[in-house]
């Protein structure tokens, strides 16, 4: 979070603002660099001369750096189709991310450019296009070749292009000649690892450098421990936690510093361990700890920065300030930590740190409280979060983070089945639109906009916003995790897995990416991998209720209803009355034919959350219990809600298939073939590879077409996503339970 009152004691050096677009990947990773980095930079300049824009281009330096490391630049052929293929290949080779694939020497690049120059028609160079008007005397710079003459005449465009190419070649060849004259001898150039994924290790800068080698400092890892509340008032715990988390955010915005997230340090909150023990557990080079007391409108903070390997305190300071100076103090702490670790802060990072979120301290208090309530994820806490964020906004209408927090509250209601009414998505969209009118540059905005797009089923848009969040905060695992999640929802599992792996690399103790990788493995039929990854997630997050819920779903799909029930009960113990967990306990009971309990729990959760999926299963529980009138009511209520949802997204396959199944159950369809054929052609992506086939099996069973149902069940079996015991226990196949073909297909006695 950005604050004002930056310390005047610290001098910032090494700003790279304006030069990030010309950084090589190895520079961006703070690795060893040599003359091949200069070749990359010249390639970027040549690209810009031809295309009129740098190869990697964005409003924020962090986004540019992320793009250099992880994305491809737009091919020149897309921006300038008339650029000769030979020149395109030269630029592409100069800009190869892998140094081993780049030009290995300046002479080689110079030779290729000279060869290209010799092919330029001399008459075309000598005779400028007639439409090119000479520049006024005061403007001596030549026109950019990225701005060809407006006339559509091919010959005139060709002349302008070749003149531009000639100018580019002359400039770059001249630059290479100068660089070659001062470059080290080839035999003295150190070898650089050829893999793109190579990273430096250790925490100390390498101070040994020669004329032929420059090694950038490695990035230190800092853990910010939760501040101790010394006020004597337990209600001030939220303030101490909020101060800690905001310092983490401030330091996380510095690209030359690796800061562990609050998820990592939260595990050690309140524990009494030595610096060495804490550092070893967290795998950190430095620990920042302290205490805070806020009384009578005065603030006192004491902060110490310790080096882990020597347990030496490298910086300490006490702040006695008016409570209104809270943001200035947070910034001074981040500033001083950076100075103590010799971390360079560029102009963009400085601007982020010096922005004030609100001038109203009461509004800030409400915001911190809202954030803590939101983290709890229960229905009651969600309601309290809304109240806190609204109070913050009433005190400061331009407090963007508070409005984003309110939007996050509404999104959480849908995401966690607290209340799945689509009106909450519409409300969140309105709030985020208003927030965007004030500020679209905060990672928080990008993350919540990505979540909104995800819940609406617009996964490409969600991916785009998550990428922006990654660019703004590339060393924070949460944006990488959200990007991976949406790539997966967009059925791009390989890309998703890379982002999940990156999140784990940044924070090895982060359980979320592990369970999503488990989901990927599960949908792919790799059961053992899924079990291993899920086990790791539960090991890292034993008190995470949503992980227990996923473990319950996974166990049920594998046919282990006892394990499923055990996991969902643990989730309910951790987060009582949460509709998502209560509803799934009812679904598991339905699979076990504990119908009275299933009806009670599914009904309670459905009434709480307004969830049509739960109403569908409630109808089945009533139906199996012989309560046909209640079953029909539940089916019709769910059908009404599902049809309303399809009005906003007609291609939501989960909803569309549930509508089809319910219509079959209610007698509205006696032959689902035509509708199944129509839905089979819908281009909407789905993460469940069996969704269409499984739904077809259920639809055919609902109308008594055993042959059609069995044919689809056999196809489901081949995907190895659902165990035979799960399919056999599915109440929607009860009409087939005495069919010997059904039992044979599932390997049942």
PDB file of N, CA and C in Angstrom, residues 550-561 563-564 584 587-588 591-592 722-723 725-727 729:
ATOM      1  N   UNK A 550     -12.358 -29.381  -0.554  1.00  0.00           N
ATOM      2  CA  UNK A 550     -11.888 -29.973  -1.806  1.00  0.00           C
ATOM      3  C   UNK A 550     -11.484 -31.431  -1.595  1.00  0.00           C
ATOM      4  N   UNK A 551     -10.842 -31.708  -0.467  1.00  0.00           N
ATOM      5  CA  UNK A 551     -10.453 -33.087  -0.173  1.00  0.00           C
ATOM      6  C   UNK A 551     -11.686 -33.987  -0.087  1.00  0.00           C
ATOM      7  N   UNK A 552     -12.784 -33.446   0.450  1.00  0.00           N
ATOM      8  CA  UNK A 552     -14.031 -34.211   0.533  1.00  0.00           C
ATOM      9  C   UNK A 552     -14.577 -34.505  -0.859  1.00  0.00           C
ATOM     10  N   UNK A 553     -14.562 -33.495  -1.728  1.00  0.00           N
ATOM     11  CA  UNK A 553     -15.047 -33.687  -3.101  1.00  0.00           C
ATOM     12  C   UNK A 553     -14.189 -34.720  -3.831  1.00  0.00           C
ATOM     13  N   UNK A 554     -12.900 -34.620  -3.642  1.00  0.00           N
ATOM     14  CA  UNK A 554     -11.981 -35.548  -4.323  1.00  0.00           C
ATOM     15  C   UNK A 554     -12.211 -36.975  -3.833  1.00  0.00           C
ATOM     16  N   UNK A 555     -12.342 -37.128  -2.517  1.00  0.00           N
ATOM     17  CA  UNK A 555     -12.552 -38.470  -1.957  1.00  0.00           C
ATOM     18  C   UNK A 555     -13.865 -39.067  -2.463  1.00  0.00           C
ATOM     19  N   UNK A 556     -14.923 -38.239  -2.548  1.00  0.00           N
ATOM     20  CA  UNK A 556     -16.207 -38.737  -3.043  1.00  0.00           C
ATOM     21  C   UNK A 556     -16.074 -39.193  -4.492  1.00  0.00           C
ATOM     22  N   UNK A 557     -15.375 -38.398  -5.321  1.00  0.00           N
ATOM     23  CA  UNK A 557     -15.185 -38.763  -6.727  1.00  0.00           C
ATOM     24  C   UNK A 557     -14.398 -40.056  -6.866  1.00  0.00           C
ATOM     25  N   UNK A 558     -13.519 -40.324  -5.899  1.00  0.00           N
ATOM     26  CA  UNK A 558     -12.745 -41.570  -5.924  1.00  0.00           C
ATOM     27  C   UNK A 558     -13.512 -42.723  -5.281  1.00  0.00           C
ATOM     28  N   UNK A 559     -14.760 -42.469  -4.851  1.00  0.00           N
ATOM     29  CA  UNK A 559     -15.591 -43.527  -4.302  1.00  0.00           C
ATOM     30  C   UNK A 559     -15.376 -43.805  -2.833  1.00  0.00           C
ATOM     31  N   UNK A 560     -14.634 -42.921  -2.144  1.00  0.00           N
ATOM     32  CA  UNK A 560     -14.355 -43.111  -0.715  1.00  0.00           C
ATOM     33  C   UNK A 560     -15.260 -42.178   0.086  1.00  0.00           C
ATOM     34  N   UNK A 561     -16.493 -42.591   0.291  1.00  0.00           N
ATOM     35  CA  UNK A 561     -17.463 -41.727   0.947  1.00  0.00           C
ATOM     36  C   UNK A 561     -17.143 -41.527   2.427  1.00  0.00           C
ATOM     37  N   UNK A 563     -14.085 -41.235   3.783  1.00  0.00           N
ATOM     38  CA  UNK A 563     -13.081 -40.180   3.837  1.00  0.00           C
ATOM     39  C   UNK A 563     -13.694 -38.832   3.463  1.00  0.00           C
ATOM     40  N   UNK A 564     -14.607 -38.836   2.508  1.00  0.00           N
ATOM     41  CA  UNK A 564     -15.277 -37.598   2.106  1.00  0.00           C
ATOM     42  C   UNK A 564     -16.041 -36.998   3.280  1.00  0.00           C
ATOM     43  N   UNK A 584     -22.376 -29.405   0.978  1.00  0.00           N
ATOM     44  CA  UNK A 584     -21.654 -30.580   0.508  1.00  0.00           C
ATOM     45  C   UNK A 584     -21.732 -31.743   1.486  1.00  0.00           C
ATOM     46  N   UNK A 587     -24.762 -33.408   0.268  1.00  0.00           N
ATOM     47  CA  UNK A 587     -24.559 -34.151  -0.980  1.00  0.00           C
ATOM     48  C   UNK A 587     -23.881 -35.487  -0.692  1.00  0.00           C
ATOM     49  N   UNK A 588     -22.894 -35.477   0.183  1.00  0.00           N
ATOM     50  CA  UNK A 588     -22.223 -36.731   0.555  1.00  0.00           C
ATOM     51  C   UNK A 588     -23.212 -37.675   1.229  1.00  0.00           C
ATOM     52  N   UNK A 591     -25.350 -39.333  -1.384  1.00  0.00           N
ATOM     53  CA  UNK A 591     -24.647 -40.442  -2.035  1.00  0.00           C
ATOM     54  C   UNK A 591     -24.661 -41.684  -1.136  1.00  0.00           C
ATOM     55  N   UNK A 592     -24.690 -41.454   0.196  1.00  0.00           N
ATOM     56  CA  UNK A 592     -24.722 -42.577   1.147  1.00  0.00           C
ATOM     57  C   UNK A 592     -26.144 -42.996   1.506  1.00  0.00           C
ATOM     58  N   UNK A 722     -13.867 -40.222 -12.541  1.00  0.00           N
ATOM     59  CA  UNK A 722     -14.745 -40.686 -11.464  1.00  0.00           C
ATOM     60  C   UNK A 722     -14.583 -42.194 -11.291  1.00  0.00           C
ATOM     61  N   UNK A 723     -14.469 -42.614 -10.036  1.00  0.00           N
ATOM     62  CA  UNK A 723     -14.342 -44.044  -9.744  1.00  0.00           C
ATOM     63  C   UNK A 723     -15.686 -44.734  -9.976  1.00  0.00           C
ATOM     64  N   UNK A 725     -17.276 -46.629  -8.070  1.00  0.00           N
ATOM     65  CA  UNK A 725     -18.104 -46.547  -6.862  1.00  0.00           C
ATOM     66  C   UNK A 725     -18.870 -45.228  -6.798  1.00  0.00           C
ATOM     67  N   UNK A 726     -18.274 -44.141  -7.310  1.00  0.00           N
ATOM     68  CA  UNK A 726     -18.974 -42.851  -7.332  1.00  0.00           C
ATOM     69  C   UNK A 726     -20.173 -42.923  -8.274  1.00  0.00           C
ATOM     70  N   UNK A 727     -19.939 -43.458  -9.479  1.00  0.00           N
ATOM     71  CA  UNK A 727     -21.026 -43.542 -10.466  1.00  0.00           C
ATOM     72  C   UNK A 727     -22.132 -44.457  -9.950  1.00  0.00           C
ATOM     73  N   UNK A 729     -22.999 -44.980  -6.928  1.00  0.00           N
ATOM     74  CA  UNK A 729     -23.736 -44.368  -5.813  1.00  0.00           C
ATOM     75  C   UNK A 729     -24.510 -43.127  -6.227  1.00  0.00           C
TER      76      UNK A 729
END
